C-alpha cells in the first residue's frame, strides 16, 4: 500500500497510538457491551439477550437455519446480518449459513449473499462450496439472478476462483441483458484488485463493454476503465462521441465518472482553447517580473511564434463535449455539477467558463460538507478567474451560524475576489467579522485584511490603521494576529510608520503570544534606526525575561541584540554580551548555535575572519517584503473537484491532468466507420426500440431512458411481433419470472391494462412529437431528384396505416378501460407496423445513409445528436415509441429560393438560400437552410464560413462546415441550421471569405417555421377541440383565426389547393372524410406547438380558412400567407 | 470508491459498519475521533481526513456521523453526495415502514425513478411551492444581502404512468434551477414548462433561485437595543419584532434565537407574548413568538447579568429569525396550470404556497 505523498500540513496525524486501538473504548469488545446500553438498531429487543449470552449463543441461530421453514431461516439471517453490521463476529456460523446458499427463497438468498461476501475471504475452503450455486445462478433465465450471482461471485475475495470469475465476467459481458452487462463492468475492478495479473484479459472485456450502446452500462464500464487501465486513452477514441451523446441519459453517478474521464481525454486530444491568450499572459507576466534579459528574449520569441500560429479553431468533438455537458449544471446532484464545473474550468474557452459560477454558488445552499468541498474549489478558481464570481460576491458573505471551517473558506474566496472597486464593501464586511465571538475566524479575518492590503495599494493605509486599532483589542489572540500581519505590512514602507513601531514596542509588556512577541522584536531590530531610544530599552527588558521566553522569542532577542550591537554598540554592548552568554547555556541547541554564530560575526576578535567586516551588511540588508498570497494559488494543477486538489497532495491513484498538446493528435481516430451491412442490421433493431434520451428531448415521451429496462417491457408489448429479436423475446420471459419471484402479485390483467395505457400515452406523445430524423452526416444533392419519388410514395403507405391504428385507439378508448379485448385489438394494431413497413424499409435505409429527406417512418432522434455522430449512435437499443404518428416528410411543392448575397454586393460571390424542409440533422429544433454559394469571380475563394452570428436572444445558429476553397465558376451547397425560436425575426450573421466579410441575414417565411406532422382525422379533431378549449379560457379567437377566401379559377382543383397551401407552409395533409374540406397539420420547429389548418370550400369560389394554433402570431401570419398563396 | 462505511453516534460509538471490499478495521476511526476532538464542535470536523492508508470522508446528520473509508482518488463530492443520499434513504425508509419487516425489492423499471404497477383509489397530486428568504440585515436595519431560494416539493400519488406538465405564469422569475432527473430539460429550455413522469410519492421536483435583479421583499423587521456597560455587571436587552412587507398575510411561527456572548451569566426577560428560554450553559436564547399581531407588536425586554470583573463583550449577538407565511410565494411565482397526460382518470390537484425564513440574520 502506498502512502499519500504528503498529507496537508494542517492535518498532521500523529502516529496511531497503539494503546488507543487496543483500548476497550473502540475495540471489538466495546461493540458488544455498548449495544446493551444503546437502543437496538433495526432489531427486536430479544436478540440483544442472545448475543450477549455465553459462547453457545449461536446454537439457536444454527437451529433456525437448519429448519425447513423459510420464515425461520429468514429471521435467523436477519439477526446474523444485524450482528455483522454491528461489527460482531459471526464467522462461526459459516457452515450453517453456506448451506442455505441454494435456498429457493429469494429473501433468504439475498441475506446469505450478504453474509458470504463478508466472510468468504476468511473461510476460503468452505466458501468454495457455494461456488457451484453461483455458477448455476449465472445461467439463470432471470437477469436479476444472473446479475446477483455475478455480483456475489466477484465480491468473494478467494484467489482460487479467479479463473472462474474471469470466465463469468467474460460471459456476462456478452449477456443480452444490459443489467447483467453492467454488473460485469462492476465486477472488473473487483477482480483486478484481487489479481492484477488479469489486467490484459480485463482490458479486453473493458474494450468490449466500452462499445456497448446502452446508457446503463456506460457509467459502470468507464468506472472499470478508470480503475484498471486509465492510461489506455486509445480505447476511448471510438467511443468518445457515443459517450458524449449518451451522457445526459446516464445515471448521475455514472455521469460524474464519465465527465472526469472525458476531461482528461480532452486534455490529450484537443488544443487549448485559450492557447493564444495564455501565451500572452505568460509573456506579460515574464516581462513584469523578469529582470534578466533572457526573459525578454524569450518573450520576444514567444510573441513571434504567437504571430505565426494559425488561428485557433475548436475541434467539433471538443465543442460536442462542452455542449453536451452544459445542461448537467442543472443536475440536482452536487457531484455532477462539480464535475461539469471542473470540466469547463479545464477545457472551455475563457469566455465560456462563466456559466459554471451560478451553479457552483447554488451548491452553497447545500449541506455543509458540500459547501466545504465546493468552496475549496471556488477558492482555487477565483484566483485564476476572478471575474467569474464577482457578481456573486454577496453569496460568500459570512453568517454567524456558519461553521468555522466554512467561514474561513468563504473568507478566502472574498479575499480572492477583492479588487479596487469592491474593496470598500469587503472591508466593511470584514469589520463586522472582526467583532465575531469565533476567535479563529477573527484571526483569519485579520490575515485576510493583510492580504487585501498588500494586493490593493490604495487601501494599504486604511488596513494598517485598522489593524493598529486592533492592537488595543482585549483579546490577545486578536492582537497577536494583528502584530504578525502588521509586521508584514510594515516591511513595505517602514520609514513612514515609526509611530506604529513605537506603539508595538510598548506591547511587549503585555502581549504573551510567542509569535507576536517574536514579530515585534524582529520589527524593532530591523528598524532600530527609526526607534533609536526605544530599542535598547526593549532589549533590556527582554534580557531580563530571556530565560522564560519561548524559543522563537529567544531567537529574536538574539537577533535584536546583534542588530543593536552593530548600530548602537555604546548603549547595547553589555546587554548583548549578557544575552549571548545566557543563550550559550540554553537547553535548545538551535539557540546555542545561533548565539555562537552571532558572537563570531559581530564581536571582532583575533580569530574572527573576513566576515566580521560585513556583519552590518549581513544583518541589516534590505529584505524584500513578504508576499501574502492565497494558499490556493496554483492548486489548479490538480484536477479540480478531485480528492488530491482538496488535500493539495497527490492521492493514491490520482491521474494527472495532462497539459494540452502543442499539436492536436489526429482527430480522425474518433471517426467510427460503420459498414453498410452493419447499418442495415442496426437500423432494423432501431425500428423496434427507439431509445429516446430523456433529458434531451422536448417531446413528451414515456421516458424509457434505460434501454436496458425497456427491453423486456417493449417486447412483452409486441411479443407477437415477428420482428422482435430473439434476445429480447427471452427478455420478456425474464420479466414474467421476475414478477413471480418478486412476488409482486401483479395480475396479468393489470399488466395488460397498464400496457394499454402505456401505448395510448405513447401514441399521444407521438403526436406531439416534433423530432425529425437524425441521420447521416453528409448531404448529397445529386441524388435528391431520384429520391423524391420514393419520398412521395412512402408517406402515403404510412398514412394509411397510422390512420387505422389511431382510429382503433380512439375506439378502444371509448370502451371501458378494463376491456381486455379492446386493448388487445389495439395492441395487435400496434404490432402491425413492422411488417407493413417492410416495404419502404430498404429505401429509407438508403435515404438515411445519404442524408436525404426523412424516410417515411419516423426516425428516432435524440435531439442533441450532432451531425457527424449519427453513425456512432447506430444500433443503440431503442424503444418503440415511434409507432405513434409523427413527423412526415414534406409534401413537396416548388421550393422557393431567396437571395442572401447578390453577386454585385458580394463582389462576384453570389449566395442563395432555400428552406429545404428537411429536418436539420442533429438538432430537431433547427430549421435547415440550404445555402448555395457560387463563385463568379476569376479567383479562388478560400475559407468560406459563417462568423459572428449575432442571434437574438434564444436564437441559435449551427454554422455550416467551412468550405476550404471554391474554384472560380464553381458552386457549393451547404446546409446550416437555425433555431428561429418560432419567430420570423431574421437571423443575422457574417459570411466570411479569406478576404472579405459580408453581413447577411435570413428571414424565414412563417410557413417554414414548422414541420409537417401526420395525424388521423380523429386526432386532428381532438386537437382542434383542445386548442379551441384553450382559447375559451382567455379571449375567443386566441387560438383560432378564421378568414374568408375567394378561390380564383385556376385554384379550385384539389391538386391546386393542396399545392398552394403546402408551398406556402411546410405542413402535412391530414386525411379528411368530407369532400369539401382540406386539412393540414404541422408543428412549430422550436417549441413543437401544433398548427392546424382547415380549408372548407363553400359554394362556388368561396371558402373558409381556419388556423388553430397556440401561437397567435404564427397563426395570424400563416393565414395571411396562405390566403395570398391561394389568391395567386 | 467507498471501501467501508461506519456510523458513529453522538457518544462516539461505532454502532454500524458495512464493508464493500475487504474488511477495514474499525480502528481506522481513531483518526476520525482525533479530528473530532481537535474540532471541538461536530460541524467543524473536516469532511475529508487523510490518514496514512485511507481517507475518511464523512457527513454529519441527525447527530450521527457517516464515515466512509476511501483508499484512492475519488471526487470527494461523489462520496459526500452519496452519503447524503444514503441518509435521505434511511430517513425515508425508517420513517415510513415498519423497520425490518420488508426488505427493499430490486426492481427494474422502464422509468428508473418510478416503479411499475402503481395503483391508487384516490389519485392525487399536490405541489408545495416553498420559498426561503436568506438575508443579512445590518445594525441599522438595511439589507446587506437578501435572496430567495425556492423549491417545489411534490406528493404525487397517481395510478399508472401519468405524464404531467406544470407551467408557470411568470417563469422568467426563475434564474437558476436544478431538477429532479425526471424533468425533461429540453422542454424547459424551449418552453419553460416542467414536463415529467413523476416518481411515486414524495419528491423534490425543482429547486430554484430567484434572479438577483428582483428586489427581495423583507416581511419582518427587528428593533433591537442590546447594550453592555463596562462598569456595571448588568446589560440591557430589548427586541421588538414587527411586520414589514407581508403582502397582507399573517406572519406566523416566528422564532427568535440568539447566541449570547460567553460573559452573559443569565437573563431576566419578559415577553409580551410567547415563551422564551435562556440556556446558561450554551448561552443560547430562544424566544418562541408565534404570530405577529400588527396591532400589538411582540417584544422581549429585560436585563442580562454579566460575569463580574470581565470586560464587556466585543460583539453584540446576532439575531436569527424564523418565520412562516402561508399562501404566499414572496417572489410572486405562480403556477399556471397542471395537466396530466397518459392516464384517463381525473386526479385531484393542489398547489400550496409558503414563504419561510431561510438563513435570516439580523446583526446588532
mmCIF file with all atom_site columns, C-alpha atoms in Angstrom, chain A residues 756-921:
data_model
loop_
_atom_site.group_PDB
_atom_site.id
_atom_site.type_symbol
_atom_site.label_atom_id
_atom_site.label_alt_id
_atom_site.label_comp_id
_atom_site.label_asym_id
_atom_site.label_entity_id
_atom_site.label_seq_id
_atom_site.pdbx_PDB_ins_code
_atom_site.Cartn_x
_atom_site.Cartn_y
_atom_site.Cartn_z
_atom_site.occupancy
_atom_site.B_iso_or_equiv
_atom_site.pdbx_formal_charge
_atom_site.auth_seq_id
_atom_site.auth_comp_id
_atom_site.auth_asym_id
_atom_site.auth_atom_id
_atom_site.pdbx_PDB_model_num
ATOM 1   C CA . UNK A 1 756 ? -52.685 -0.415 -22.854 1.00 0.00 ? 756 UNK A CA 1
ATOM 2   C CA . UNK A 1 757 ? -52.305 2.832  -21.081 1.00 0.00 ? 757 UNK A CA 1
ATOM 3   C CA . UNK A 1 758 ? -48.723 2.986  -21.922 1.00 0.00 ? 758 UNK A CA 1
ATOM 4   C CA . UNK A 1 759 ? -49.494 2.504  -25.540 1.00 0.00 ? 759 UNK A CA 1
ATOM 5   C CA . UNK A 1 760 ? -52.035 5.198  -25.606 1.00 0.00 ? 760 UNK A CA 1
ATOM 6   C CA . UNK A 1 761 ? -49.825 7.534  -23.893 1.00 0.00 ? 761 UNK A CA 1
ATOM 7   C CA . UNK A 1 762 ? -47.116 6.870  -26.331 1.00 0.00 ? 762 UNK A CA 1
ATOM 8   C CA . UNK A 1 763 ? -49.429 7.455  -29.164 1.00 0.00 ? 763 UNK A CA 1
ATOM 9   C CA . UNK A 1 764 ? -50.439 10.739 -27.787 1.00 0.00 ? 764 UNK A CA 1
ATOM 10  C CA . UNK A 1 765 ? -46.920 11.729 -27.181 1.00 0.00 ? 765 UNK A CA 1
ATOM 11  C CA . UNK A 1 766 ? -46.001 10.679 -30.606 1.00 0.00 ? 766 UNK A CA 1
ATOM 12  C CA . UNK A 1 767 ? -48.491 13.060 -31.993 1.00 0.00 ? 767 UNK A CA 1
ATOM 13  C CA . UNK A 1 768 ? -46.835 15.879 -30.186 1.00 0.00 ? 768 UNK A CA 1
ATOM 14  C CA . UNK A 1 769 ? -43.542 14.763 -31.331 1.00 0.00 ? 769 UNK A CA 1
ATOM 15  C CA . UNK A 1 770 ? -41.593 17.284 -33.202 1.00 0.00 ? 770 UNK A CA 1
ATOM 16  C CA . UNK A 1 771 ? -38.380 15.479 -33.652 1.00 0.00 ? 771 UNK A CA 1
ATOM 17  C CA . UNK A 1 772 ? -37.480 14.868 -37.194 1.00 0.00 ? 772 UNK A CA 1
ATOM 18  C CA . UNK A 1 773 ? -34.953 12.352 -38.194 1.00 0.00 ? 773 UNK A CA 1
ATOM 19  C CA . UNK A 1 774 ? -31.436 12.270 -37.190 1.00 0.00 ? 774 UNK A CA 1
ATOM 20  C CA . UNK A 1 775 ? -29.371 10.853 -39.837 1.00 0.00 ? 775 UNK A CA 1
ATOM 21  C CA . UNK A 1 776 ? -26.180 10.617 -41.780 1.00 0.00 ? 776 UNK A CA 1
ATOM 22  C CA . UNK A 1 777 ? -23.527 13.191 -41.834 1.00 0.00 ? 777 UNK A CA 1
ATOM 23  C CA . UNK A 1 778 ? -23.198 14.308 -45.382 1.00 0.00 ? 778 UNK A CA 1
ATOM 24  C CA . UNK A 1 779 ? -25.767 15.710 -47.599 1.00 0.00 ? 779 UNK A CA 1
ATOM 25  C CA . UNK A 1 780 ? -25.699 14.869 -51.228 1.00 0.00 ? 780 UNK A CA 1
ATOM 26  C CA . UNK A 1 781 ? -27.602 16.989 -53.536 1.00 0.00 ? 781 UNK A CA 1
ATOM 27  C CA . UNK A 1 782 ? -27.257 14.997 -56.703 1.00 0.00 ? 782 UNK A CA 1
ATOM 28  C CA . UNK A 1 783 ? -29.373 12.157 -55.542 1.00 0.00 ? 783 UNK A CA 1
ATOM 29  C CA . UNK A 1 784 ? -32.157 14.319 -54.412 1.00 0.00 ? 784 UNK A CA 1
ATOM 30  C CA . UNK A 1 785 ? -34.184 14.026 -57.546 1.00 0.00 ? 785 UNK A CA 1
ATOM 31  C CA . UNK A 1 786 ? -34.090 10.306 -57.518 1.00 0.00 ? 786 UNK A CA 1
ATOM 32  C CA . UNK A 1 787 ? -35.330 10.175 -54.041 1.00 0.00 ? 787 UNK A CA 1
ATOM 33  C CA . UNK A 1 788 ? -38.212 12.495 -54.322 1.00 0.00 ? 788 UNK A CA 1
ATOM 34  C CA . UNK A 1 789 ? -40.268 9.775  -55.870 1.00 0.00 ? 789 UNK A CA 1
ATOM 35  C CA . UNK A 1 790 ? -39.602 7.434  -53.021 1.00 0.00 ? 790 UNK A CA 1
ATOM 36  C CA . UNK A 1 791 ? -40.432 10.025 -50.550 1.00 0.00 ? 791 UNK A CA 1
ATOM 37  C CA . UNK A 1 792 ? -43.724 10.742 -52.064 1.00 0.00 ? 792 UNK A CA 1
ATOM 38  C CA . UNK A 1 793 ? -44.699 7.171  -52.092 1.00 0.00 ? 793 UNK A CA 1
ATOM 39  C CA . UNK A 1 794 ? -43.631 6.471  -48.615 1.00 0.00 ? 794 UNK A CA 1
ATOM 40  C CA . UNK A 1 795 ? -45.755 8.833  -46.604 1.00 0.00 ? 795 UNK A CA 1
ATOM 41  C CA . UNK A 1 796 ? -48.878 7.500  -48.078 1.00 0.00 ? 796 UNK A CA 1
ATOM 42  C CA . UNK A 1 797 ? -48.209 3.988  -47.002 1.00 0.00 ? 797 UNK A CA 1
ATOM 43  C CA . UNK A 1 798 ? -47.582 5.242  -43.565 1.00 0.00 ? 798 UNK A CA 1
ATOM 44  C CA . UNK A 1 799 ? -50.611 7.401  -43.529 1.00 0.00 ? 799 UNK A CA 1
ATOM 45  C CA . UNK A 1 800 ? -52.861 4.554  -44.338 1.00 0.00 ? 800 UNK A CA 1
ATOM 46  C CA . UNK A 1 801 ? -51.605 2.542  -41.504 1.00 0.00 ? 801 UNK A CA 1
ATOM 47  C CA . UNK A 1 802 ? -51.494 5.163  -38.911 1.00 0.00 ? 802 UNK A CA 1
ATOM 48  C CA . UNK A 1 803 ? -54.987 6.183  -39.621 1.00 0.00 ? 803 UNK A CA 1
ATOM 49  C CA . UNK A 1 804 ? -56.410 2.809  -38.917 1.00 0.00 ? 804 UNK A CA 1
ATOM 50  C CA . UNK A 1 805 ? -54.427 2.359  -35.834 1.00 0.00 ? 805 UNK A CA 1
ATOM 51  C CA . UNK A 1 806 ? -55.375 5.602  -34.346 1.00 0.00 ? 806 UNK A CA 1
ATOM 52  C CA . UNK A 1 807 ? -58.982 5.016  -35.120 1.00 0.00 ? 807 UNK A CA 1
ATOM 53  C CA . UNK A 1 808 ? -58.698 1.779  -33.314 1.00 0.00 ? 808 UNK A CA 1
ATOM 54  C CA . UNK A 1 809 ? -57.184 3.567  -30.478 1.00 0.00 ? 809 UNK A CA 1
ATOM 55  C CA . UNK A 1 810 ? -59.952 6.003  -30.121 1.00 0.00 ? 810 UNK A CA 1
ATOM 56  C CA . UNK A 1 811 ? -62.444 3.242  -30.392 1.00 0.00 ? 811 UNK A CA 1
ATOM 57  C CA . UNK A 1 812 ? -60.908 1.361  -27.567 1.00 0.00 ? 812 UNK A CA 1
ATOM 58  C CA . UNK A 1 813 ? -60.695 4.493  -25.584 1.00 0.00 ? 813 UNK A CA 1
ATOM 59  C CA . UNK A 1 814 ? -64.399 4.816  -25.653 1.00 0.00 ? 814 UNK A CA 1
ATOM 60  C CA . UNK A 1 815 ? -64.842 1.350  -24.307 1.00 0.00 ? 815 UNK A CA 1
ATOM 61  C CA . UNK A 1 816 ? -64.281 0.840  -20.629 1.00 0.00 ? 816 UNK A CA 1
ATOM 62  C CA . UNK A 1 817 ? -60.706 0.850  -19.578 1.00 0.00 ? 817 UNK A CA 1
ATOM 63  C CA . UNK A 1 818 ? -60.845 -2.643 -18.209 1.00 0.00 ? 818 UNK A CA 1
ATOM 64  C CA . UNK A 1 819 ? -61.849 -4.090 -21.518 1.00 0.00 ? 819 UNK A CA 1
ATOM 65  C CA . UNK A 1 820 ? -59.201 -6.543 -22.405 1.00 0.00 ? 820 UNK A CA 1
ATOM 66  C CA . UNK A 1 821 ? -60.455 -7.272 -25.854 1.00 0.00 ? 821 UNK A CA 1
ATOM 67  C CA . UNK A 1 822 ? -60.297 -3.679 -26.768 1.00 0.00 ? 822 UNK A CA 1
ATOM 68  C CA . UNK A 1 823 ? -56.791 -3.320 -25.660 1.00 0.00 ? 823 UNK A CA 1
ATOM 69  C CA . UNK A 1 824 ? -55.765 -6.459 -27.374 1.00 0.00 ? 824 UNK A CA 1
ATOM 70  C CA . UNK A 1 825 ? -57.048 -5.342 -30.698 1.00 0.00 ? 825 UNK A CA 1
ATOM 71  C CA . UNK A 1 826 ? -55.268 -2.190 -30.196 1.00 0.00 ? 826 UNK A CA 1
ATOM 72  C CA . UNK A 1 827 ? -52.137 -3.928 -29.261 1.00 0.00 ? 827 UNK A CA 1
ATOM 73  C CA . UNK A 1 828 ? -52.383 -6.009 -32.357 1.00 0.00 ? 828 UNK A CA 1
ATOM 74  C CA . UNK A 1 829 ? -52.757 -2.970 -34.418 1.00 0.00 ? 829 UNK A CA 1
ATOM 75  C CA . UNK A 1 830 ? -49.674 -1.677 -32.841 1.00 0.00 ? 830 UNK A CA 1
ATOM 76  C CA . UNK A 1 831 ? -47.816 -4.768 -33.678 1.00 0.00 ? 831 UNK A CA 1
ATOM 77  C CA . UNK A 1 832 ? -48.596 -4.451 -37.291 1.00 0.00 ? 832 UNK A CA 1
ATOM 78  C CA . UNK A 1 833 ? -46.264 -1.621 -38.212 1.00 0.00 ? 833 UNK A CA 1
ATOM 79  C CA . UNK A 1 834 ? -43.036 -3.505 -38.551 1.00 0.00 ? 834 UNK A CA 1
ATOM 80  C CA . UNK A 1 835 ? -44.413 -5.719 -41.248 1.00 0.00 ? 835 UNK A CA 1
ATOM 81  C CA . UNK A 1 836 ? -46.311 -3.030 -43.012 1.00 0.00 ? 836 UNK A CA 1
ATOM 82  C CA . UNK A 1 837 ? -43.184 -1.005 -43.033 1.00 0.00 ? 837 UNK A CA 1
ATOM 83  C CA . UNK A 1 838 ? -41.135 -3.749 -44.515 1.00 0.00 ? 838 UNK A CA 1
ATOM 84  C CA . UNK A 1 839 ? -41.576 -2.333 -47.987 1.00 0.00 ? 839 UNK A CA 1
ATOM 85  C CA . UNK A 1 840 ? -40.169 1.112  -47.612 1.00 0.00 ? 840 UNK A CA 1
ATOM 86  C CA . UNK A 1 841 ? -37.516 -0.011 -45.209 1.00 0.00 ? 841 UNK A CA 1
ATOM 87  C CA . UNK A 1 842 ? -34.836 -0.534 -47.797 1.00 0.00 ? 842 UNK A CA 1
ATOM 88  C CA . UNK A 1 843 ? -35.462 2.791  -49.295 1.00 0.00 ? 843 UNK A CA 1
ATOM 89  C CA . UNK A 1 844 ? -35.379 4.548  -46.046 1.00 0.00 ? 844 UNK A CA 1
ATOM 90  C CA . UNK A 1 845 ? -32.094 2.993  -45.271 1.00 0.00 ? 845 UNK A CA 1
ATOM 91  C CA . UNK A 1 846 ? -30.557 4.450  -48.318 1.00 0.00 ? 846 UNK A CA 1
ATOM 92  C CA . UNK A 1 847 ? -32.161 7.701  -47.574 1.00 0.00 ? 847 UNK A CA 1
ATOM 93  C CA . UNK A 1 848 ? -30.734 7.727  -44.172 1.00 0.00 ? 848 UNK A CA 1
ATOM 94  C CA . UNK A 1 849 ? -27.256 6.986  -45.255 1.00 0.00 ? 849 UNK A CA 1
ATOM 95  C CA . UNK A 1 850 ? -27.255 9.557  -47.939 1.00 0.00 ? 850 UNK A CA 1
ATOM 96  C CA . UNK A 1 851 ? -28.906 12.030 -45.808 1.00 0.00 ? 851 UNK A CA 1
ATOM 97  C CA . UNK A 1 852 ? -31.844 12.960 -47.863 1.00 0.00 ? 852 UNK A CA 1
ATOM 98  C CA . UNK A 1 853 ? -35.255 13.896 -46.596 1.00 0.00 ? 853 UNK A CA 1
ATOM 99  C CA . UNK A 1 854 ? -36.642 11.817 -43.825 1.00 0.00 ? 854 UNK A CA 1
ATOM 100 C CA . UNK A 1 855 ? -37.782 8.352  -44.547 1.00 0.00 ? 855 UNK A CA 1
ATOM 101 C CA . UNK A 1 856 ? -41.436 7.591  -44.333 1.00 0.00 ? 856 UNK A CA 1
ATOM 102 C CA . UNK A 1 857 ? -41.397 6.191  -40.885 1.00 0.00 ? 857 UNK A CA 1
ATOM 103 C CA . UNK A 1 858 ? -40.387 8.385  -38.088 1.00 0.00 ? 858 UNK A CA 1
ATOM 104 C CA . UNK A 1 859 ? -36.772 8.235  -37.253 1.00 0.00 ? 859 UNK A CA 1
ATOM 105 C CA . UNK A 1 860 ? -35.882 8.037  -33.688 1.00 0.00 ? 860 UNK A CA 1
ATOM 106 C CA . UNK A 1 861 ? -33.973 11.003 -32.714 1.00 0.00 ? 861 UNK A CA 1
ATOM 107 C CA . UNK A 1 862 ? -32.159 12.309 -29.832 1.00 0.00 ? 862 UNK A CA 1
ATOM 108 C CA . UNK A 1 863 ? -32.333 15.934 -30.292 1.00 0.00 ? 863 UNK A CA 1
ATOM 109 C CA . UNK A 1 864 ? -28.807 16.694 -29.375 1.00 0.00 ? 864 UNK A CA 1
ATOM 110 C CA . UNK A 1 865 ? -27.139 14.341 -31.751 1.00 0.00 ? 865 UNK A CA 1
ATOM 111 C CA . UNK A 1 866 ? -24.603 16.264 -33.650 1.00 0.00 ? 866 UNK A CA 1
ATOM 112 C CA . UNK A 1 867 ? -24.294 15.846 -37.334 1.00 0.00 ? 867 UNK A CA 1
ATOM 113 C CA . UNK A 1 868 ? -21.274 13.755 -37.663 1.00 0.00 ? 868 UNK A CA 1
ATOM 114 C CA . UNK A 1 869 ? -22.161 11.449 -34.901 1.00 0.00 ? 869 UNK A CA 1
ATOM 115 C CA . UNK A 1 870 ? -25.237 9.782  -36.025 1.00 0.00 ? 870 UNK A CA 1
ATOM 116 C CA . UNK A 1 871 ? -23.409 6.775  -37.209 1.00 0.00 ? 871 UNK A CA 1
ATOM 117 C CA . UNK A 1 872 ? -21.992 6.376  -33.784 1.00 0.00 ? 872 UNK A CA 1
ATOM 118 C CA . UNK A 1 873 ? -25.426 6.123  -32.436 1.00 0.00 ? 873 UNK A CA 1
ATOM 119 C CA . UNK A 1 874 ? -26.396 3.428  -34.816 1.00 0.00 ? 874 UNK A CA 1
ATOM 120 C CA . UNK A 1 875 ? -27.558 0.390  -33.063 1.00 0.00 ? 875 UNK A CA 1
ATOM 121 C CA . UNK A 1 876 ? -28.319 1.959  -29.789 1.00 0.00 ? 876 UNK A CA 1
ATOM 122 C CA . UNK A 1 877 ? -31.034 -0.008 -28.247 1.00 0.00 ? 877 UNK A CA 1
ATOM 123 C CA . UNK A 1 878 ? -34.163 1.804  -28.850 1.00 0.00 ? 878 UNK A CA 1
ATOM 124 C CA . UNK A 1 879 ? -37.659 1.800  -27.663 1.00 0.00 ? 879 UNK A CA 1
ATOM 125 C CA . UNK A 1 880 ? -40.728 1.645  -29.700 1.00 0.00 ? 880 UNK A CA 1
ATOM 126 C CA . UNK A 1 881 ? -42.301 4.947  -29.050 1.00 0.00 ? 881 UNK A CA 1
ATOM 127 C CA . UNK A 1 882 ? -42.199 5.877  -32.644 1.00 0.00 ? 882 UNK A CA 1
ATOM 128 C CA . UNK A 1 883 ? -45.179 3.776  -33.538 1.00 0.00 ? 883 UNK A CA 1
ATOM 129 C CA . UNK A 1 884 ? -47.403 6.720  -32.980 1.00 0.00 ? 884 UNK A CA 1
ATOM 130 C CA . UNK A 1 885 ? -47.944 9.312  -35.640 1.00 0.00 ? 885 UNK A CA 1
ATOM 131 C CA . UNK A 1 886 ? -45.056 11.583 -36.124 1.00 0.00 ? 886 UNK A CA 1
ATOM 132 C CA . UNK A 1 887 ? -43.474 13.992 -38.457 1.00 0.00 ? 887 UNK A CA 1
ATOM 133 C CA . UNK A 1 888 ? -43.601 13.257 -42.081 1.00 0.00 ? 888 UNK A CA 1
ATOM 134 C CA . UNK A 1 889 ? -41.585 14.293 -44.985 1.00 0.00 ? 889 UNK A CA 1
ATOM 135 C CA . UNK A 1 890 ? -42.993 17.371 -46.536 1.00 0.00 ? 890 UNK A CA 1
ATOM 136 C CA . UNK A 1 891 ? -45.351 17.129 -49.409 1.00 0.00 ? 891 UNK A CA 1
ATOM 137 C CA . UNK A 1 892 ? -43.166 18.697 -51.932 1.00 0.00 ? 892 UNK A CA 1
ATOM 138 C CA . UNK A 1 893 ? -44.170 21.870 -53.523 1.00 0.00 ? 893 UNK A CA 1
ATOM 139 C CA . UNK A 1 894 ? -41.927 24.030 -55.543 1.00 0.00 ? 894 UNK A CA 1
ATOM 140 C CA . UNK A 1 895 ? -39.015 25.122 -53.413 1.00 0.00 ? 895 UNK A CA 1
ATOM 141 C CA . UNK A 1 896 ? -38.583 28.823 -53.430 1.00 0.00 ? 896 UNK A CA 1
ATOM 142 C CA . UNK A 1 897 ? -35.126 30.272 -53.283 1.00 0.00 ? 897 UNK A CA 1
ATOM 143 C CA . UNK A 1 898 ? -34.163 33.534 -51.711 1.00 0.00 ? 898 UNK A CA 1
ATOM 144 C CA . UNK A 1 899 ? -31.185 35.679 -52.227 1.00 0.00 ? 899 UNK A CA 1
ATOM 145 C CA . UNK A 1 900 ? -28.723 36.004 -49.412 1.00 0.00 ? 900 UNK A CA 1
ATOM 146 C CA . UNK A 1 901 ? -25.968 37.885 -51.159 1.00 0.00 ? 901 UNK A CA 1
ATOM 147 C CA . UNK A 1 902 ? -26.224 39.466 -54.572 1.00 0.00 ? 902 UNK A CA 1
ATOM 148 C CA . UNK A 1 903 ? -23.256 38.933 -56.844 1.00 0.00 ? 903 UNK A CA 1
ATOM 149 C CA . UNK A 1 904 ? -22.710 42.669 -57.062 1.00 0.00 ? 904 UNK A CA 1
ATOM 150 C CA . UNK A 1 905 ? -22.757 43.162 -53.351 1.00 0.00 ? 905 UNK A CA 1
ATOM 151 C CA . UNK A 1 906 ? -20.717 40.036 -52.857 1.00 0.00 ? 906 UNK A CA 1
ATOM 152 C CA . UNK A 1 907 ? -18.057 41.133 -55.302 1.00 0.00 ? 907 UNK A CA 1
ATOM 153 C CA . UNK A 1 908 ? -18.649 38.200 -57.523 1.00 0.00 ? 908 UNK A CA 1
ATOM 154 C CA . UNK A 1 909 ? -19.777 35.840 -54.845 1.00 0.00 ? 909 UNK A CA 1
ATOM 155 C CA . UNK A 1 910 ? -23.459 35.128 -55.016 1.00 0.00 ? 910 UNK A CA 1
ATOM 156 C CA . UNK A 1 911 ? -25.322 33.252 -52.396 1.00 0.00 ? 911 UNK A CA 1
ATOM 157 C CA . UNK A 1 912 ? -28.864 31.963 -52.453 1.00 0.00 ? 912 UNK A CA 1
ATOM 158 C CA . UNK A 1 913 ? -30.733 30.021 -49.907 1.00 0.00 ? 913 UNK A CA 1
ATOM 159 C CA . UNK A 1 914 ? -33.834 27.966 -49.684 1.00 0.00 ? 914 UNK A CA 1
ATOM 160 C CA . UNK A 1 915 ? -35.621 26.089 -46.978 1.00 0.00 ? 915 UNK A CA 1
ATOM 161 C CA . UNK A 1 916 ? -35.049 22.502 -47.821 1.00 0.00 ? 916 UNK A CA 1
ATOM 162 C CA . UNK A 1 917 ? -37.813 21.444 -45.448 1.00 0.00 ? 917 UNK A CA 1
ATOM 163 C CA . UNK A 1 918 ? -35.769 18.636 -44.167 1.00 0.00 ? 918 UNK A CA 1
ATOM 164 C CA . UNK A 1 919 ? -35.098 18.125 -40.560 1.00 0.00 ? 919 UNK A CA 1
ATOM 165 C CA . UNK A 1 920 ? -31.808 19.629 -39.647 1.00 0.00 ? 920 UNK A CA 1
ATOM 166 C CA . UNK A 1 921 ? -29.596 16.760 -38.675 1.00 0.00 ? 921 UNK A CA 1
#
